[in-house]
CSV table of C-alpha atoms and ligand atoms in Angstrom, one decimal:
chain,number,residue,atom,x,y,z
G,32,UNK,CA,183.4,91.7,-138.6
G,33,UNK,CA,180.7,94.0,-137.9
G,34,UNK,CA,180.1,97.2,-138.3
G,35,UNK,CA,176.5,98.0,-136.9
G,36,UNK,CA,176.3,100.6,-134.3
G,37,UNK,CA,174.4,99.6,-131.0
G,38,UNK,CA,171.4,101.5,-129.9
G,39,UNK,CA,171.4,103.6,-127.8
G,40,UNK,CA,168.2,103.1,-126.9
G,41,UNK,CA,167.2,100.9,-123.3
G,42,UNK,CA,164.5,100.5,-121.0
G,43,UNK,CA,163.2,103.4,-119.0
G,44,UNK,CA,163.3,101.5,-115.9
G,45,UNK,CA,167.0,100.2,-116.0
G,46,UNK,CA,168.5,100.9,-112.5
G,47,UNK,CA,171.3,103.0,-112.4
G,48,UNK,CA,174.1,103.3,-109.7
G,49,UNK,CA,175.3,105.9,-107.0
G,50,UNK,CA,176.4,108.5,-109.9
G,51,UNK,CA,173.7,107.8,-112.0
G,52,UNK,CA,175.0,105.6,-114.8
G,53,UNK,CA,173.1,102.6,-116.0
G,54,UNK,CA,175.4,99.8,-117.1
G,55,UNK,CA,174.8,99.9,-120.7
G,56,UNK,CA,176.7,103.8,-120.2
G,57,UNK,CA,179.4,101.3,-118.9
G,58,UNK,CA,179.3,99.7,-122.5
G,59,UNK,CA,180.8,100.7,-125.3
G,60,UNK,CA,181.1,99.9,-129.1
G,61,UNK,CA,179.6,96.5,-130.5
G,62,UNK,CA,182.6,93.7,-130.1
G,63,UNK,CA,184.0,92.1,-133.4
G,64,UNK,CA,186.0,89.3,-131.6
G,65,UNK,CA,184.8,86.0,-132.6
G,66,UNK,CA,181.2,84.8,-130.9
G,67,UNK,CA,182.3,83.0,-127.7
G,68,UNK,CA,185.8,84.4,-127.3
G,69,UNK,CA,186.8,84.7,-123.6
G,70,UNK,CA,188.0,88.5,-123.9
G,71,UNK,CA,184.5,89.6,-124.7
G,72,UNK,CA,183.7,87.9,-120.8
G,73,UNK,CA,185.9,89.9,-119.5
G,74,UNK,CA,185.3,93.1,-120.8
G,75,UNK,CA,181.5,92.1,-119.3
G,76,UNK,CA,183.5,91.6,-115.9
G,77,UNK,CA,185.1,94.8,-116.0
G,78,UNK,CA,181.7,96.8,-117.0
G,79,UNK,CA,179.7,95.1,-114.2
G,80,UNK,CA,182.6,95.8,-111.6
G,81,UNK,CA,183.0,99.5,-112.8
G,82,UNK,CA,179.4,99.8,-112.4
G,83,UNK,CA,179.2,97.8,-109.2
G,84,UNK,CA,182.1,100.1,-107.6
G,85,UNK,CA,180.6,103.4,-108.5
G,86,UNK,CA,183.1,104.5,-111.3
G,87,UNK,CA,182.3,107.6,-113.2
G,88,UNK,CA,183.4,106.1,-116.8
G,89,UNK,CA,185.3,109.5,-117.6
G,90,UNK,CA,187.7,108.6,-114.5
G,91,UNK,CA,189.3,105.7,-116.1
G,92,UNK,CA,192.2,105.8,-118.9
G,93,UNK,CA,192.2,102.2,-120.4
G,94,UNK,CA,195.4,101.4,-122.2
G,95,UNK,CA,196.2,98.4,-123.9
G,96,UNK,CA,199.1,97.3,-126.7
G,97,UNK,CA,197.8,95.2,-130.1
G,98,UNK,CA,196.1,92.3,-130.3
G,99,UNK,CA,192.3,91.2,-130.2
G,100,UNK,CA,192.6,91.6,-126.4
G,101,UNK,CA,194.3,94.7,-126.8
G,102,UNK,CA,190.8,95.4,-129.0
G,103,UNK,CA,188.4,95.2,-126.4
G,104,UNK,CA,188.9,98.5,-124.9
G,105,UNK,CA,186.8,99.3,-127.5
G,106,UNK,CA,184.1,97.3,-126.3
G,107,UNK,CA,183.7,98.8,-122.9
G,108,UNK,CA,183.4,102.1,-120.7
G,109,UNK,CA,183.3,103.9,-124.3
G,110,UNK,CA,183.0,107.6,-122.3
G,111,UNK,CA,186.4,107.2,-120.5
G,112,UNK,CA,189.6,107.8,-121.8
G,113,UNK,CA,191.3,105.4,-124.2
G,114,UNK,CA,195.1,104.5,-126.0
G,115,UNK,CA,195.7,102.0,-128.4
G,116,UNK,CA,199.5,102.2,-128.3
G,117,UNK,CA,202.3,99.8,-130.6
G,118,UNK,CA,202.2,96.1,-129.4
G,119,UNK,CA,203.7,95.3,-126.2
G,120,UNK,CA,204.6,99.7,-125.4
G,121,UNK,CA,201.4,99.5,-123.1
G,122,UNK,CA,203.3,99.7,-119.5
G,123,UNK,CA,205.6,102.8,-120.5
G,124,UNK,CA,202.9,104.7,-122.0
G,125,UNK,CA,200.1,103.9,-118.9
G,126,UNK,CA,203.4,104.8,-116.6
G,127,UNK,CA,203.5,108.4,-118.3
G,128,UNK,CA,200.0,108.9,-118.1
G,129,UNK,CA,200.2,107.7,-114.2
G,130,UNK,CA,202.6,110.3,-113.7
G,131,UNK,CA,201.0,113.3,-115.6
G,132,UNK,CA,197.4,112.4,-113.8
G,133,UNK,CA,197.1,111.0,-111.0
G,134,UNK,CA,193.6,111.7,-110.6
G,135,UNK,CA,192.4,109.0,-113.4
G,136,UNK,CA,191.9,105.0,-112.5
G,137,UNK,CA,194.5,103.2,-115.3
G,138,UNK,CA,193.0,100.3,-116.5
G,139,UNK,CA,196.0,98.4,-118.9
G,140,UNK,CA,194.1,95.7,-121.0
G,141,UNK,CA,196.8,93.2,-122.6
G,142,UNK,CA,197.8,89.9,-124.1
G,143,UNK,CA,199.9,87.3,-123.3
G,144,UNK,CA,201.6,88.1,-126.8
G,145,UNK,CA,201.5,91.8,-126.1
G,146,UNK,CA,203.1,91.3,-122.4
G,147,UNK,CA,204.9,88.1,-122.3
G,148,UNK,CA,206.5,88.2,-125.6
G,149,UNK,CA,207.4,91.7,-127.1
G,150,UNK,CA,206.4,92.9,-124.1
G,151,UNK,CA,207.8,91.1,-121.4
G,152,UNK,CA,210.7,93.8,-120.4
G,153,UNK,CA,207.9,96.6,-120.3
G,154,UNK,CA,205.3,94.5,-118.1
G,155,UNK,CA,208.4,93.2,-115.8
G,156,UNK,CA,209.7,96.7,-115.3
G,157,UNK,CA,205.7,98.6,-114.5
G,158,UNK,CA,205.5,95.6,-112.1
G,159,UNK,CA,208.8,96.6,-110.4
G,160,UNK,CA,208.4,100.0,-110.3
G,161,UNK,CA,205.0,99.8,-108.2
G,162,UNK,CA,202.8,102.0,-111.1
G,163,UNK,CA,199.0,102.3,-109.6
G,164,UNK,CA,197.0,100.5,-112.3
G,165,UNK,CA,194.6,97.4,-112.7
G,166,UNK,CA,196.5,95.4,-115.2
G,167,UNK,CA,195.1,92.5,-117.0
G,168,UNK,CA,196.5,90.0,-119.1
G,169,UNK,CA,193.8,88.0,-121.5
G,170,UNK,CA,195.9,84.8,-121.7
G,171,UNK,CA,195.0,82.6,-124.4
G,172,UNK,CA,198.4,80.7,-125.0
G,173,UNK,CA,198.1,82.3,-128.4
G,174,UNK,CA,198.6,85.0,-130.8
G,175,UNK,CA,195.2,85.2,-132.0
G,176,UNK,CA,194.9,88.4,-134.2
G,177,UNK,CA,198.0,86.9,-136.3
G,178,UNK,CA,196.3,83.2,-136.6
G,179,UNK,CA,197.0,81.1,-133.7
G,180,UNK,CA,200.8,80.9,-133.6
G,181,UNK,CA,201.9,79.7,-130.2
G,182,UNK,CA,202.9,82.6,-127.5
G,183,UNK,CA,205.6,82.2,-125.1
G,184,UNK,CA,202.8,81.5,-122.1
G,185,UNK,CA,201.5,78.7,-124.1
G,186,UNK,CA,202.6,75.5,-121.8
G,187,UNK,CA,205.6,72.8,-123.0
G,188,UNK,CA,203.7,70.1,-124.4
G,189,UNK,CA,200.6,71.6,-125.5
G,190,UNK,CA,199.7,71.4,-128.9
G,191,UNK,CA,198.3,73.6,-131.5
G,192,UNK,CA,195.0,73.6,-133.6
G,193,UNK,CA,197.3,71.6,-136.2
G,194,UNK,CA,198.8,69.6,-134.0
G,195,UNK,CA,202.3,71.2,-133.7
G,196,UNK,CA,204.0,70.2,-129.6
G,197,UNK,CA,204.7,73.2,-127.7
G,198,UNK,CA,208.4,72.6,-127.0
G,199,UNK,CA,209.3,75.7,-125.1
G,200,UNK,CA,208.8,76.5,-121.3
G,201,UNK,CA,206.2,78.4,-120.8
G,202,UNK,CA,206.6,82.6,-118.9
G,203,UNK,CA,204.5,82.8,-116.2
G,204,UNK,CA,203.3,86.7,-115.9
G,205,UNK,CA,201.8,85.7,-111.9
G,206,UNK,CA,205.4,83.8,-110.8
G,207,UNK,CA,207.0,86.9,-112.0
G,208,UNK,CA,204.4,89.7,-110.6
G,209,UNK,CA,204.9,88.4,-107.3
G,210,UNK,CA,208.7,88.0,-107.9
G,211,UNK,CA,209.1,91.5,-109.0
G,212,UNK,CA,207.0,93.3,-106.5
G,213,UNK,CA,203.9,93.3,-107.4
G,214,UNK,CA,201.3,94.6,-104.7
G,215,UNK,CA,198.0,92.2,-106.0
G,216,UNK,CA,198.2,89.5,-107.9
G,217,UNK,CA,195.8,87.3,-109.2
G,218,UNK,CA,194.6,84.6,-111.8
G,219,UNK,CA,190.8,84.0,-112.7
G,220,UNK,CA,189.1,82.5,-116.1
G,221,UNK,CA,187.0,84.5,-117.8
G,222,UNK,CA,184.2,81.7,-117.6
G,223,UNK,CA,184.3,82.4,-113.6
G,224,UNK,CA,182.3,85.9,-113.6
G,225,UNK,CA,181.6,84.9,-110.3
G,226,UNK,CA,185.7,84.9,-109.4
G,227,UNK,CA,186.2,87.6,-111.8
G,228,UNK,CA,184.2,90.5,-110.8
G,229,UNK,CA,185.3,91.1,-107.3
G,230,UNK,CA,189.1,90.2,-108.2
G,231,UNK,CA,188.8,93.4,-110.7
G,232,UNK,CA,187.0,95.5,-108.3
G,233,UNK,CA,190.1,95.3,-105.8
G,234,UNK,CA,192.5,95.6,-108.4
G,235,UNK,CA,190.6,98.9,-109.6
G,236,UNK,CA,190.6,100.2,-105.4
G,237,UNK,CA,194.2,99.2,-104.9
G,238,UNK,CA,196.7,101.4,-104.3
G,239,UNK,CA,199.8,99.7,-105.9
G,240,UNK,CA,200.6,97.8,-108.7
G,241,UNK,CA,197.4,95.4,-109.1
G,242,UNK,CA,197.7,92.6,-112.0
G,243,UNK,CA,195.2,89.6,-113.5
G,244,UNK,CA,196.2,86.9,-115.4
G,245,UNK,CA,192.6,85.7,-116.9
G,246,UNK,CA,193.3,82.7,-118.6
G,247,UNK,CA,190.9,83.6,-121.9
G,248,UNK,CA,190.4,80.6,-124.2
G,249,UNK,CA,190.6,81.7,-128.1
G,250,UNK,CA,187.8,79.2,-129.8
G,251,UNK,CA,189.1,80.3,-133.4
G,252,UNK,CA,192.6,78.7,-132.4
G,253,UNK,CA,193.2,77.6,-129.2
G,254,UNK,CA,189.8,75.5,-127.9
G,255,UNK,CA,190.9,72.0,-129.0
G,256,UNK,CA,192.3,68.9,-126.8
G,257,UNK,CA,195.8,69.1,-126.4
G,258,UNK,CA,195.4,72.7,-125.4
G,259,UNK,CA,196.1,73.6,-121.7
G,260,UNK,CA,194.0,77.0,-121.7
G,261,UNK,CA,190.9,75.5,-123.7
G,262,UNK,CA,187.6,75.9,-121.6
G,263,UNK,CA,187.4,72.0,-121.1
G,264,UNK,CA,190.8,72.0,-119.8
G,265,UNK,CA,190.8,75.1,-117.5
G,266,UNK,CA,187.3,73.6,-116.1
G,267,UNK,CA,189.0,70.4,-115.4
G,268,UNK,CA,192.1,71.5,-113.7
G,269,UNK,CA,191.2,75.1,-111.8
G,270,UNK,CA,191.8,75.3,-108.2
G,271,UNK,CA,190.5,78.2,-106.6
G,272,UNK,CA,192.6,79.2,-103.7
G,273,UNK,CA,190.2,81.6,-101.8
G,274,UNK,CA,186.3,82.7,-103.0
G,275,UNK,CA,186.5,86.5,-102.6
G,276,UNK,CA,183.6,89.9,-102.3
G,277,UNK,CA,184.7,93.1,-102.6
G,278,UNK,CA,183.5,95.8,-99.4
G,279,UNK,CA,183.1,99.2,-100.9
G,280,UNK,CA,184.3,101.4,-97.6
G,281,UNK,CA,181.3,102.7,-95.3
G,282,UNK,CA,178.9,99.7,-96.3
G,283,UNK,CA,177.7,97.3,-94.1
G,284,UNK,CA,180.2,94.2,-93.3
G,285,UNK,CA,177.8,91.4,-93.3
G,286,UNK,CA,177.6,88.0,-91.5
G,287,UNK,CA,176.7,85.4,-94.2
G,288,UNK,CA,179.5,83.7,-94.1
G,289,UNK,CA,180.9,81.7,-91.2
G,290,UNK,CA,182.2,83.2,-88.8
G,291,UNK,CA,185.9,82.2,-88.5
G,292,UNK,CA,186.5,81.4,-91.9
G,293,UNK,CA,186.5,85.2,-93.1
G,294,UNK,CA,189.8,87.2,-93.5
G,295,UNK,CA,189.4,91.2,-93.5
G,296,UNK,CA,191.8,92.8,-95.8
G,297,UNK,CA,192.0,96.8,-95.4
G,298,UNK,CA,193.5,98.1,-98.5
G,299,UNK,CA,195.6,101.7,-98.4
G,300,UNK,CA,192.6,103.6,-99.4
G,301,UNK,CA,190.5,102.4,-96.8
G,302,UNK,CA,188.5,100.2,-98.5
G,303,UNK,CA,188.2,96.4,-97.6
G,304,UNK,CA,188.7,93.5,-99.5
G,305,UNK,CA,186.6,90.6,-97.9
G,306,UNK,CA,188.2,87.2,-98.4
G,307,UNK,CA,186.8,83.7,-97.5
G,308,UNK,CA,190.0,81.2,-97.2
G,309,UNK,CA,189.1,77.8,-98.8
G,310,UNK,CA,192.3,76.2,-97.5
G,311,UNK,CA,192.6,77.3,-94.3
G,312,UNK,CA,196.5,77.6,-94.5
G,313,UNK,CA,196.2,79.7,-97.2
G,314,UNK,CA,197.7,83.1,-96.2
G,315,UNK,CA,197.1,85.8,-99.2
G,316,UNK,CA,199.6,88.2,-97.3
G,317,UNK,CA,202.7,86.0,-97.9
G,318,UNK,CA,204.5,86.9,-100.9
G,319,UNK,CA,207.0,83.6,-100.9
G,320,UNK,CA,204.0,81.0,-100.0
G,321,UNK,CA,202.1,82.4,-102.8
G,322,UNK,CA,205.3,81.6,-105.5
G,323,UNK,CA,205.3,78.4,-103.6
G,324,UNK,CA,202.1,77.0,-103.8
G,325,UNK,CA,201.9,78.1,-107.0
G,326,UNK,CA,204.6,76.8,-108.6
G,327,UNK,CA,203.6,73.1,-106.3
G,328,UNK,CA,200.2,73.1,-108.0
G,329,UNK,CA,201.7,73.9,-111.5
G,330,UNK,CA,204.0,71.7,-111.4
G,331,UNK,CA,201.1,69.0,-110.5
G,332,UNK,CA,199.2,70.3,-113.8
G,333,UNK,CA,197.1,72.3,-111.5
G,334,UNK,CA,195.9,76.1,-112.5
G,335,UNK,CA,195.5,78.3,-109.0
G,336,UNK,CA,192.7,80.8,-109.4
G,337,UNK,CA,191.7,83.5,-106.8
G,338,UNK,CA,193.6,86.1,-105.2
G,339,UNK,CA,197.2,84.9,-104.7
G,340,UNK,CA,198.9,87.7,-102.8
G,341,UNK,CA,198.0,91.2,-101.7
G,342,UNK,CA,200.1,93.5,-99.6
G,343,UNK,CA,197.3,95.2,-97.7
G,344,UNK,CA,199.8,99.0,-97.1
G,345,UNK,CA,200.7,99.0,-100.8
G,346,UNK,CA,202.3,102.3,-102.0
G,347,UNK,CA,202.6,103.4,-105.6
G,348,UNK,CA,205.1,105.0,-107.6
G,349,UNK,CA,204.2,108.8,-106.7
G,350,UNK,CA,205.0,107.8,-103.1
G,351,UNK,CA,208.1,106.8,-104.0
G,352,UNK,CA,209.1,109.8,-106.4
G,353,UNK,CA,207.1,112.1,-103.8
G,354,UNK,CA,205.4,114.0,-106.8
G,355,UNK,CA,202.7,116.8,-106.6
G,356,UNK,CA,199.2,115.5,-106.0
G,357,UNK,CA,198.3,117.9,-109.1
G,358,UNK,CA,197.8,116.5,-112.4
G,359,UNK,CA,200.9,118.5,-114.5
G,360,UNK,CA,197.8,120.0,-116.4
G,361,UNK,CA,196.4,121.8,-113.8
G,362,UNK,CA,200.0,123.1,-112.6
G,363,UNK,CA,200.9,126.9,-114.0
G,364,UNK,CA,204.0,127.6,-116.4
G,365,UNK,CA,205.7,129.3,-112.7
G,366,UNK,CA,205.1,126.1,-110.9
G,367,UNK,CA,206.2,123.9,-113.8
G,368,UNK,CA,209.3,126.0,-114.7
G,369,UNK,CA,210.6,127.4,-110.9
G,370,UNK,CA,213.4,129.4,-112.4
G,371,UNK,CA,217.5,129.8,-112.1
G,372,UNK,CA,217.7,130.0,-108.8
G,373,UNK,CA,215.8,126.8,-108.0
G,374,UNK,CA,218.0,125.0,-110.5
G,375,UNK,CA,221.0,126.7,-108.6
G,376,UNK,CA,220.0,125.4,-105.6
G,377,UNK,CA,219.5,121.6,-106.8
G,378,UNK,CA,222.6,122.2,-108.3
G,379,UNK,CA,224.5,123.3,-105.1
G,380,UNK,CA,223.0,120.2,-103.0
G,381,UNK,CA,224.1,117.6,-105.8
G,382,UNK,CA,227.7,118.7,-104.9
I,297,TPP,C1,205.8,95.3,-133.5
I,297,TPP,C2,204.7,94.3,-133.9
I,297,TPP,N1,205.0,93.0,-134.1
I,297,TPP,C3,204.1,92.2,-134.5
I,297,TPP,C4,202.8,92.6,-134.7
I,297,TPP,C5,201.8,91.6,-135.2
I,297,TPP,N2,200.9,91.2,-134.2
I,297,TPP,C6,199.7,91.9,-134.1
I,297,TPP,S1,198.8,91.2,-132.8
I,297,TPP,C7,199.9,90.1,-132.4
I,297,TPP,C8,199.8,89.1,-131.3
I,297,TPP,C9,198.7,89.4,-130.4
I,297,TPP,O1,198.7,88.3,-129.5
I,297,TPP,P1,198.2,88.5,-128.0
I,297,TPP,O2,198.8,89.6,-127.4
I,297,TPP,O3,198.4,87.2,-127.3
I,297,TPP,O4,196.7,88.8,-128.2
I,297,TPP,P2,195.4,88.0,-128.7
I,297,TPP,O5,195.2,88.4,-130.1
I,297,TPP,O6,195.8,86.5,-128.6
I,297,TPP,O7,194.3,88.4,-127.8
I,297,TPP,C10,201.0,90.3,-133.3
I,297,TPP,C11,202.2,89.4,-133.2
I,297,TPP,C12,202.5,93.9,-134.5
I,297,TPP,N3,201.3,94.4,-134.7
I,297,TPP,N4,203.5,94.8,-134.1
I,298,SF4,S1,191.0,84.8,-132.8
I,298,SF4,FE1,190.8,84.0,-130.8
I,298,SF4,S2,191.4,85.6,-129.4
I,298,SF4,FE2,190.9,86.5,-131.4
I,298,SF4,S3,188.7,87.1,-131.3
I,298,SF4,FE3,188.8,85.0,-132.2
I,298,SF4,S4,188.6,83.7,-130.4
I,298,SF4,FE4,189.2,85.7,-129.6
């Protein structure tokens, strides 16, 4: 553990972005996971998209449950808004926040302990319900903050640091995203910055339910052979289905890639996610191909990375509840409390 406290201090000639942030203002405190954990690439992933896409760091609320991925919040976009809350309560709490603001970009940070295990009913139901938010899992196969025990995404068969066999069946958080409703869903490594950025960057401009599973090796417990979500393993057996860059709206499409081989996906906001198929069957718009080809590839020991499904006209949970655009802050004590006779009224039509 450390506890120095970074400088604030950089060089006068660091660029900064449209709103006049330099990426270090993107950072935040100095991380105490363990040197060469995957969680601390991804909260480098999520600072170079935020910065990338423009974000104003006081427009995000990051949430995340317990856990040492539910840490690095900490570590990153330290001038936004930020919730620790109990381990695996992440989804409820971000849902409430959704629907008191909609104004702010949710950012939910979480294990695969936090949301597979104690969790699961919380991720499964924010999911279903459609809540706008960029959720990510860090999924390491174990509980890492409690010493390595095995979580319930670690795969049958694996083993442990000590040698113990995985005998359960693993949760998969994509198979049930895209089972459940889920508007994007996607899988990356946190060793593939080059996969990562841009699948965090849609999932930030999306306009539904967005969710990552990064598979996030832990190198204190969870880096050995025998372990299916070690780097060496991960490197060995990734298959990306599609190689992605994120448009921002109004900026220039391009032509460096072949022509052909590009699909142009508009998302609800107007901006475009630009996706180059690998596999030219591959359709990212098909819900029941991507839970499919998924579960073919796992089944053949194979882990699909890349953007897996995206519905395109996603909608979120204020569509569907058809609340006020105004945060509930902003709304006076008249329009929050209408009175008798609008209660009357309610009344009279429930009858
Ligand atoms: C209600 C409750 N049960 C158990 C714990 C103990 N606990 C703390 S972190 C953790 C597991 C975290 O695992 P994961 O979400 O996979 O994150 P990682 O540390 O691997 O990144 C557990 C079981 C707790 N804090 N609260
Ligand atoms: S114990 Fe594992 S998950 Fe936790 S910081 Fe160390 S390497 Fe990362």
């Amino acid at each position: 553990m450390t506890f120095i406290a970074k400088p604030r201090l950089h060089h006068p000639t660091l660029h900064t972005n449209q709103v006049g942030y330099t990426r270090r203002d993107y950072e935040g405190r100095i991380s105490t996971l363990c040197a060469g954990c995957g969680h601390d690439s991804i909260s480098a992933a999520i600072i170079q998209a935020c910065w990338d896409l423009n974000i104003e760091p006081h427009r995000v609320a990051k949430l995340s449950g317990i856990g040492c991925s539910s840490k690095t919040p900490d570590y990153f976009l330290g001038a936004s808004h930020g919730f620790n809350t109990v381990h695996g309560r992440m989804p409820s709490v971000l849902t409430g926040a959704n629907l008191a603001n909609r104004e702010l970009l949710y950012l939910g940070v979480s294990g695969d302990g936090d949301s597979a295990s104690i969790g699961l009913g919380q991720f499964a139901n924010a999911m279903r319900r459609g809540v706008r938010m960029a959720y990510i899992v860090e999924n390491n196969g174990v509980y890492g903050l409690t010493k390595g025990q095995f979580s319930a995404t670690a795969d049958r068969g694996s083993k442990s640091k000590k040698g113990v066999v995985n005998s359960e069946s693993p949760v998969d958080l994509v198979g049930i995203a895209l089972q459940l409703g889920a508007t994007y869903v996607a899988r990356s490594f946190s060793g593939d910055k080059a996969q990562l950025v841009p699948l965090i960057k849609g999932a930030m401009e999306h306009g539904g339910a967005a969710f990552i599973d990064v598979i996030s090796p832990c190198v204190t417990f969870n880096n050995h052979s025998g372990s299916t979500k070690s780097y060496d393993y991960v490197r060995q057996h990734n298959e990306a289905v599609s190689r992605i860059d994120f448009m921002e709206p109004g900026q220039e499409i391009t032509t460096d890639y072949p022509p052909g081989a590009l699909v142009e996906v508009e998302q609800h906001d107007g901006s475009l996610l630009r996706l180059r198929k690998l596999h030219t069957d591959y359709d990212p718009t098909d819900r029941y191909a991507a839970m499919s080809y998924m579960q073919t590839h796992a089944a053949l020991g194979e882990i699909l990375t890349g953007l897996l499904y995206i519905d395109p006209l996603a909608t979120d949970l204020h569509t569907a509840l058809n609340t006020t655009a105004q945060p509930l802050n902003t709304l006076n004590a008249a329009q929050l409390n209408p009175g008798q006779k609008a209660l009357d009224k309610i009344n009279a039509a429930l009858r």
